[in-house]
Amino acid sequence: MPGMTPPSSPMQLSLHTCGNGKGISQTSTSNSNLTPPVTPIGKEGSGRITTPLSEPSEDRSTTLIKRNITTPIRFTDDLEPSLDERGRRIEFGEGVWSKVYKAHWIPTTSTPLNTPPSSPITANKVVAVKTSRRGDAAPILQAEALILTRLTLTPGHERHIVPFHGYHPETQSIVMSAVPLALSTYIEEQANLARNTPISTATMFDPFLGPAPWKDLARKLISTLGWLHHDAGIMHGDVKPHSILLQPIETDNASPHPFRYEPLLADFSAAMTISSSTENEKESEKILSSFTAPFSAPEVLKALRPGSGNPPPTPASDIFSMAATLLAAATGDVLLYPGCDFRRRNLMAGEGHQIVDFIRSFGNGARVPRNGFVERLVKPAVVKDPERRISAVDWMVLAEEVCSA
């Protein structure tokens, strides 16, 4: 964590999955116990942080272990790609650097001693495999696998990120649990349903998801960002509806979860560690090459200008991006500015501190009424000066106040 003095001699830590991909083998000068790399997602999906955190929740030894991890968890089993009727891989999606395809987890026939055989559930498990789509993407995937390893060793990861099963060195791929539904898709589906429903004066100023589900989603997403920044010491770098996946949770009529999904962060290809030193100067190039307007903070876009001399992105950039994501969930417009061409959208994104006013100029802007709960929660997260933007921890407190009213 920032402000903590590293040991005089760095510890070497090697991690890999054993046979069924669930165990960790470690070699270290420390005898610290490590959290298992994969924990099943809870069905209730609660347990999020709802109070401010003045100090990191992890002790010194755990933090130092994470800092000295130099090798990602390894996936040592086999993968069988799922094919369509034409014999092509079934893909979940693709990005600038990579593509994600559907595959089956196939345990190897020989397993290390003292390792129990894979269960039938694991043997038939469907996973998502992220692999490079261009020659220069391999180092980015390796760096992402290392970030995912650090996140997986952070307590509470199962409620905040898509489960990571390891890095497959033979194919230079990242293996994750398959969570096919993205928040972007869900927003579009709910917006289409709302548009096909007769307009009611009682609901025309509400978020497309509905007031209670939107508030629940906001609390969960802001809590996840608090965990990512404060507990894990990581900044995502490309928060948007497309990089948030939705895991269904079992609910009933008495459920405290009006939003019946657990939102999980995915796509950490632009992520980097939070540091007060200049060591993030090089890492920041990943964010600057993976920006997604209009969800990128204005300072990120300005840093792209030649000779700008602007400092690297900070956690405040994630705060802005999450606020823009919540606005998309309120208006039903996944790109925020419907009907705008790429140039105009980028121009508006460059003045992102006016994002709420910009959105009100479009057809669904009524979903963000003045002084309503959406505006009150979003406004502190989109101020122009990143240093004056609300922190994730303070935002969690505000979310409880605004969304409980």
Coordinates of N, CA and C in Angstrom, one line a residue, residues 205-355:
F205 N -39.3 10.4 -15.1 CA -38.1 11.0 -14.6 C -37.2 10.0 -13.9
D206 N -37.6 8.7 -13.9 CA -36.8 7.7 -13.2 C -35.7 7.1 -14.1
P207 N -34.7 6.5 -13.6 CA -33.7 5.8 -14.4 C -34.4 4.6 -15.1
F208 N -33.9 4.3 -16.3 CA -34.5 3.2 -17.1 C -34.6 1.9 -16.3
L209 N -33.6 1.7 -15.4 CA -33.5 0.5 -14.6 C -34.6 0.5 -13.5
G210 N -35.1 1.6 -13.2 CA -36.0 1.8 -12.1 C -35.2 2.4 -10.9
P211 N -35.9 3.2 -10.0 CA -35.1 3.8 -8.9 C -34.4 2.9 -8.0
A212 N -35.1 1.8 -7.5 CA -34.5 0.9 -6.6 C -33.4 0.1 -7.2
P213 N -33.6 -0.5 -8.4 CA -32.4 -1.3 -9.0 C -31.3 -0.4 -9.3
W214 N -31.5 0.9 -9.8 CA -30.4 1.7 -10.1 C -29.6 2.1 -8.8
K215 N -30.3 2.4 -7.8 CA -29.6 2.7 -6.5 C -28.8 1.5 -6.0
D216 N -29.3 0.3 -6.1 CA -28.6 -0.9 -5.7 C -27.4 -1.1 -6.5
L217 N -27.5 -1.0 -7.8 CA -26.4 -1.1 -8.7 C -25.3 -0.1 -8.4
A218 N -25.8 1.2 -8.2 CA -24.8 2.2 -7.8 C -24.0 1.9 -6.6
R219 N -24.7 1.4 -5.5 CA -24.0 1.1 -4.3 C -23.0 0.0 -4.5
K220 N -23.4 -1.0 -5.3 CA -22.5 -2.2 -5.6 C -21.3 -1.7 -6.4
L221 N -21.5 -0.9 -7.4 CA -20.4 -0.5 -8.3 C -19.4 0.4 -7.5
I222 N -19.9 1.3 -6.8 CA -19.1 2.2 -6.0 C -18.3 1.5 -4.9
S223 N -19.0 0.5 -4.3 CA -18.3 -0.3 -3.3 C -17.1 -1.1 -4.0
T224 N -17.4 -1.6 -5.2 CA -16.3 -2.4 -5.9 C -15.1 -1.5 -6.2
L225 N -15.4 -0.2 -6.6 CA -14.3 0.7 -6.9 C -13.6 1.0 -5.6
G226 N -14.3 1.1 -4.4 CA -13.6 1.3 -3.2 C -12.7 0.2 -2.8
W227 N -13.2 -1.0 -3.0 CA -12.3 -2.2 -2.8 C -11.1 -2.2 -3.7
L228 N -11.3 -1.9 -5.0 CA -10.2 -2.0 -6.0 C -9.1 -1.0 -5.6
H229 N -9.5 0.3 -5.3 CA -8.5 1.3 -5.0 C -7.9 1.1 -3.6
H230 N -8.8 0.9 -2.6 CA -8.3 0.9 -1.2 C -7.7 -0.4 -0.8
D231 N -8.4 -1.5 -1.0 CA -7.9 -2.8 -0.5 C -6.9 -3.4 -1.4
A232 N -7.1 -3.3 -2.8 CA -6.2 -4.0 -3.7 C -5.1 -3.0 -4.2
G233 N -5.3 -1.7 -4.1 CA -4.3 -0.8 -4.6 C -4.1 -0.8 -6.1
I234 N -5.2 -1.0 -6.8 CA -5.1 -1.1 -8.3 C -6.1 -0.1 -8.8
M235 N -5.8 0.5 -9.9 CA -6.7 1.3 -10.7 C -7.0 0.6 -12.0
H236 N -8.3 0.6 -12.4 CA -8.7 -0.2 -13.6 C -8.3 0.4 -14.9
G237 N -8.5 1.7 -15.1 CA -8.0 2.4 -16.3 C -9.0 2.4 -17.5
D238 N -10.0 1.6 -17.5 CA -11.0 1.6 -18.6 C -12.4 1.2 -18.1
V239 N -12.9 1.8 -17.1 CA -14.2 1.5 -16.6 C -15.3 2.0 -17.5
K240 N -16.2 1.1 -17.9 CA -17.3 1.4 -18.8 C -18.3 0.3 -18.7
P241 N -19.5 0.4 -19.2 CA -20.5 -0.6 -19.1 C -20.1 -1.9 -19.7
H242 N -19.2 -1.9 -20.7 CA -18.8 -3.1 -21.4 C -17.8 -3.9 -20.6
S243 N -17.1 -3.3 -19.7 CA -16.1 -4.0 -18.9 C -16.6 -4.4 -17.5
I244 N -18.0 -4.4 -17.4 CA -18.6 -4.9 -16.1 C -19.6 -6.0 -16.5
L245 N -19.3 -7.2 -15.9 CA -20.2 -8.3 -16.2 C -21.1 -8.6 -15.1
L246 N -22.3 -9.2 -15.4 CA -23.3 -9.4 -14.4 C -23.5 -10.9 -14.1
Q247 N -23.3 -11.2 -12.8 CA -23.5 -12.6 -12.3 C -24.9 -12.6 -11.6
P248 N -25.8 -13.5 -12.1 CA -27.1 -13.5 -11.4 C -27.0 -14.0 -10.0
I249 N -27.8 -13.4 -9.1 CA -27.9 -13.9 -7.7 C -29.3 -14.3 -7.4
E250 N -29.4 -15.3 -6.5 CA -30.7 -15.8 -6.2 C -31.4 -14.9 -5.2
T251 N -32.6 -14.5 -5.6 CA -33.3 -13.5 -4.8 C -34.8 -14.0 -4.6
D252 N -35.5 -13.4 -3.7 CA -36.9 -13.6 -3.5 C -37.6 -12.3 -3.3
N253 N -38.8 -12.3 -3.0 CA -39.6 -11.1 -2.8 C -39.1 -10.2 -1.6
A254 N -38.4 -10.9 -0.7 CA -37.9 -10.2 0.5 C -36.4 -9.9 0.4
S255 N -35.9 -10.0 -0.8 CA -34.4 -9.8 -1.0 C -34.1 -8.4 -0.9
P256 N -32.9 -8.1 -0.2 CA -32.4 -6.7 -0.1 C -31.7 -6.2 -1.4
H257 N -31.8 -7.0 -2.4 CA -31.1 -6.7 -3.7 C -32.0 -6.4 -4.8
P258 N -32.5 -5.2 -4.9 CA -33.4 -4.9 -6.1 C -32.8 -5.1 -7.4
F259 N -31.4 -4.9 -7.5 CA -30.7 -5.2 -8.7 C -30.2 -6.6 -8.6
R260 N -30.8 -7.5 -9.3 CA -30.6 -9.0 -9.0 C -29.4 -9.6 -9.7
Y261 N -28.3 -8.8 -9.8 CA -27.1 -9.3 -10.3 C -25.9 -8.8 -9.4
E262 N -24.8 -9.5 -9.5 CA -23.6 -9.1 -8.8 C -22.7 -8.5 -9.9
P263 N -22.5 -7.2 -10.0 CA -21.6 -6.6 -11.0 C -20.2 -6.9 -10.7
L264 N -19.5 -7.5 -11.7 CA -18.1 -7.9 -11.5 C -17.2 -7.2 -12.6
L265 N -16.1 -6.6 -12.1 CA -15.2 -5.9 -13.0 C -14.4 -6.9 -13.9
A266 N -14.3 -6.6 -15.1 CA -13.5 -7.4 -16.0 C -12.6 -6.5 -16.9
D267 N -11.8 -7.1 -17.7 CA -10.9 -6.4 -18.6 C -9.9 -5.5 -17.9
F268 N -8.9 -6.0 -17.4 CA -7.9 -5.3 -16.7 C -6.6 -5.0 -17.5
S269 N -6.8 -4.9 -18.8 CA -5.7 -4.8 -19.7 C -5.0 -3.4 -19.6
A270 N -5.8 -2.4 -19.1 CA -5.3 -1.1 -18.9 C -5.0 -0.8 -17.4
A271 N -5.1 -1.8 -16.5 CA -5.0 -1.6 -15.1 C -3.5 -1.4 -14.7
M272 N -3.3 -0.7 -13.6 CA -2.0 -0.5 -13.0 C -2.0 -0.3 -11.5
T273 N -0.9 -0.5 -10.9 CA -0.9 -0.3 -9.4 C -0.9 1.2 -9.1
I274 N -1.5 1.5 -7.9 CA -1.6 2.9 -7.5 C -0.3 3.2 -6.7
S275 N 0.4 4.3 -7.2 CA 1.6 4.6 -6.6 C 1.8 6.1 -6.6
S276 N 2.4 6.6 -5.5 CA 2.7 8.1 -5.4 C 4.0 8.5 -6.1
S277 N 4.7 7.5 -6.6 CA 6.0 7.8 -7.2 C 5.9 7.9 -8.7
T278 N 7.0 8.0 -9.4 CA 7.0 8.2 -10.8 C 7.0 6.9 -11.6
E279 N 6.9 5.7 -10.8 CA 7.0 4.4 -11.5 C 5.9 4.1 -12.4
N280 N 4.8 4.9 -12.2 CA 3.6 4.6 -13.1 C 3.6 5.4 -14.4
E281 N 4.7 6.1 -14.7 CA 4.8 6.9 -15.9 C 4.7 5.9 -17.1
K282 N 5.4 4.8 -17.1 CA 5.4 3.9 -18.2 C 4.1 3.1 -18.2
E283 N 3.6 2.7 -17.0 CA 2.4 1.9 -17.0 C 1.2 2.7 -17.5
S284 N 1.3 4.1 -17.4 CA 0.1 4.9 -17.8 C -0.1 4.8 -19.3
E285 N 0.9 4.4 -20.0 CA 0.8 4.3 -21.5 C -0.3 3.3 -21.8
K286 N -0.5 2.3 -21.0 CA -1.6 1.3 -21.2 C -2.9 1.9 -21.2
I287 N -3.2 2.8 -20.2 CA -4.5 3.5 -20.1 C -4.6 4.4 -21.3
L288 N -3.6 5.2 -21.7 CA -3.7 6.1 -22.8 C -3.9 5.5 -24.1
S289 N -3.6 4.2 -24.2 CA -3.8 3.5 -25.5 C -5.1 2.7 -25.5
S290 N -5.8 2.7 -24.3 CA -7.0 1.9 -24.2 C -8.3 2.8 -23.8
F291 N -8.2 4.1 -24.0 CA -9.3 4.9 -23.6 C -10.5 4.6 -24.4
T292 N -11.7 4.9 -23.8 CA -13.0 4.7 -24.4 C -13.8 6.0 -24.1
A293 N -13.8 6.9 -25.1 CA -14.6 8.1 -24.9 C -16.0 7.7 -25.2
P294 N -17.0 8.3 -24.5 CA -16.9 9.4 -23.5 C -16.8 8.9 -22.0
F295 N -16.4 7.7 -21.8 CA -16.2 7.2 -20.4 C -14.9 7.6 -19.8
S296 N -14.0 8.1 -20.7 CA -12.7 8.5 -20.2 C -12.7 9.9 -19.5
A297 N -12.0 10.0 -18.4 CA -12.0 11.3 -17.8 C -11.3 12.4 -18.7
P298 N -11.7 13.6 -18.5 CA -11.1 14.7 -19.4 C -9.6 14.7 -19.3
E299 N -9.0 14.5 -18.1 CA -7.5 14.6 -18.0 C -6.8 13.5 -18.8
V300 N -7.5 12.3 -19.0 CA -6.9 11.2 -19.7 C -6.9 11.6 -21.2
L301 N -8.0 12.2 -21.7 CA -8.0 12.7 -23.1 C -7.0 13.8 -23.4
K302 N -6.8 14.7 -22.4 CA -5.9 15.8 -22.6 C -4.4 15.2 -22.6
A303 N -4.2 14.2 -21.9 CA -2.8 13.6 -21.9 C -2.5 13.0 -23.2
L304 N -3.5 12.7 -24.0 CA -3.2 12.1 -25.4 C -2.6 13.1 -26.3
R305 N -2.8 14.4 -26.0 CA -2.3 15.4 -27.0 C -0.8 15.5 -27.0
P306 N -0.2 15.6 -28.2 CA 1.2 15.6 -28.3 C 1.8 16.8 -27.5
G307 N 2.9 16.4 -26.7 CA 3.5 17.4 -25.9 C 2.7 18.0 -24.8
S308 N 1.6 17.3 -24.3 CA 0.8 17.8 -23.3 C 1.5 18.0 -22.0
G309 N 2.4 17.1 -21.6 CA 3.1 17.2 -20.4 C 2.2 16.9 -19.2
N310 N 1.0 16.4 -19.4 CA 0.1 16.1 -18.3 C 0.6 14.9 -17.5
P311 N 0.3 14.8 -16.2 CA 0.7 13.7 -15.4 C -0.1 12.4 -15.8
P312 N 0.4 11.3 -15.4 CA -0.3 10.0 -15.7 C -1.7 10.0 -15.0
P313 N -2.6 9.1 -15.5 CA -3.9 9.0 -14.9 C -3.8 8.6 -13.4
T314 N -4.8 8.9 -12.6 CA -4.9 8.6 -11.2 C -6.2 7.9 -10.9
P315 N -6.4 7.4 -9.7 CA -7.6 6.8 -9.3 C -8.8 7.7 -9.6
A316 N -8.6 9.0 -9.6 CA -9.7 9.9 -9.9 C -10.3 9.7 -11.3
S317 N -9.5 9.2 -12.2 CA -9.9 8.9 -13.5 C -10.9 7.8 -13.5
D318 N -10.7 6.8 -12.7 CA -11.7 5.7 -12.5 C -13.0 6.2 -12.0
I319 N -12.9 7.1 -11.0 CA -14.1 7.7 -10.4 C -15.0 8.3 -11.5
F320 N -14.4 9.2 -12.3 CA -15.1 9.8 -13.4 C -15.8 8.7 -14.3
S321 N -15.0 7.7 -14.7 CA -15.5 6.7 -15.6 C -16.7 5.9 -15.0
M322 N -16.6 5.6 -13.7 CA -17.7 4.9 -13.0 C -19.0 5.8 -13.0
A323 N -18.8 7.1 -12.8 CA -19.9 8.1 -12.7 C -20.6 8.1 -14.1
A324 N -19.8 8.1 -15.2 CA -20.3 8.1 -16.5 C -21.1 6.8 -16.8
T325 N -20.6 5.7 -16.2 CA -21.3 4.4 -16.4 C -22.6 4.4 -15.7
L326 N -22.7 5.0 -14.5 CA -24.0 5.2 -13.8 C -24.9 6.0 -14.6
L327 N -24.4 7.1 -15.2 CA -25.3 7.9 -16.1 C -25.9 7.1 -17.2
A328 N -25.0 6.3 -17.8 CA -25.5 5.4 -18.9 C -26.6 4.5 -18.4
A329 N -26.5 4.0 -17.2 CA -27.5 3.1 -16.7 C -28.8 3.8 -16.3
A330 N -28.7 5.1 -16.1 CA -29.9 6.0 -15.8 C -30.6 6.3 -17.1
T331 N -29.9 6.7 -18.1 CA -30.5 7.2 -19.4 C -30.8 6.1 -20.4
G332 N -30.1 4.9 -20.2 CA -30.3 3.8 -21.2 C -29.5 4.0 -22.5
D333 N -28.7 5.0 -22.5 CA -27.8 5.3 -23.7 C -26.4 4.8 -23.4
V334 N -26.0 3.7 -23.9 CA -24.7 3.1 -23.6 C -23.6 4.0 -24.0
L335 N -23.7 4.8 -25.1 CA -22.7 5.7 -25.5 C -22.9 7.1 -25.0
L336 N -23.9 7.3 -24.1 CA -24.2 8.6 -23.5 C -24.7 9.6 -24.4
Y337 N -24.1 9.8 -25.5 CA -24.5 10.9 -26.4 C -25.1 10.3 -27.7
P338 N -26.3 9.8 -27.7 CA -26.9 9.1 -28.9 C -26.9 10.1 -30.1
G339 N -26.6 9.5 -31.3 CA -26.7 10.2 -32.5 C -25.5 11.1 -32.9
C340 N -24.5 11.2 -32.0 CA -23.3 12.0 -32.2 C -22.3 11.2 -33.0
D341 N -21.6 11.8 -33.9 CA -20.5 11.1 -34.5 C -19.3 11.1 -33.6
F342 N -18.3 10.4 -34.1 CA -17.1 10.1 -33.2 C -16.4 11.4 -32.8
R343 N -16.3 12.4 -33.7 CA -15.6 13.6 -33.5 C -16.4 14.4 -32.4
R344 N -17.7 14.6 -32.6 CA -18.5 15.4 -31.6 C -18.5 14.7 -30.2
R345 N -18.6 13.4 -30.2 CA -18.6 12.7 -29.0 C -17.3 12.9 -28.2
N346 N -16.1 12.9 -28.9 CA -14.8 13.1 -28.3 C -14.7 14.6 -27.8
L347 N -15.3 15.5 -28.6 CA -15.2 16.9 -28.1 C -16.0 17.1 -26.8
M348 N -17.2 16.5 -26.7 CA -18.0 16.6 -25.5 C -17.2 15.9 -24.3
A349 N -16.6 14.7 -24.6 CA -15.9 14.0 -23.6 C -14.7 14.8 -23.1
G350 N -14.1 15.7 -23.9 CA -13.0 16.5 -23.5 C -13.4 17.6 -22.5
E351 N -14.7 17.9 -22.4 CA -15.3 18.8 -21.4 C -16.2 18.0 -20.5
G352 N -15.7 16.9 -20.0 CA -16.4 15.9 -19.3 C -17.1 16.4 -18.0
H353 N -16.5 17.5 -17.4 CA -17.1 18.0 -16.2 C -18.5 18.6 -16.4
Q354 N -18.9 18.7 -17.7 CA -20.2 19.2 -18.1 C -21.1 18.0 -18.5
I355 N -20.7 16.8 -18.2 CA -21.4 15.6 -18.7 C -22.9 15.6 -18.3

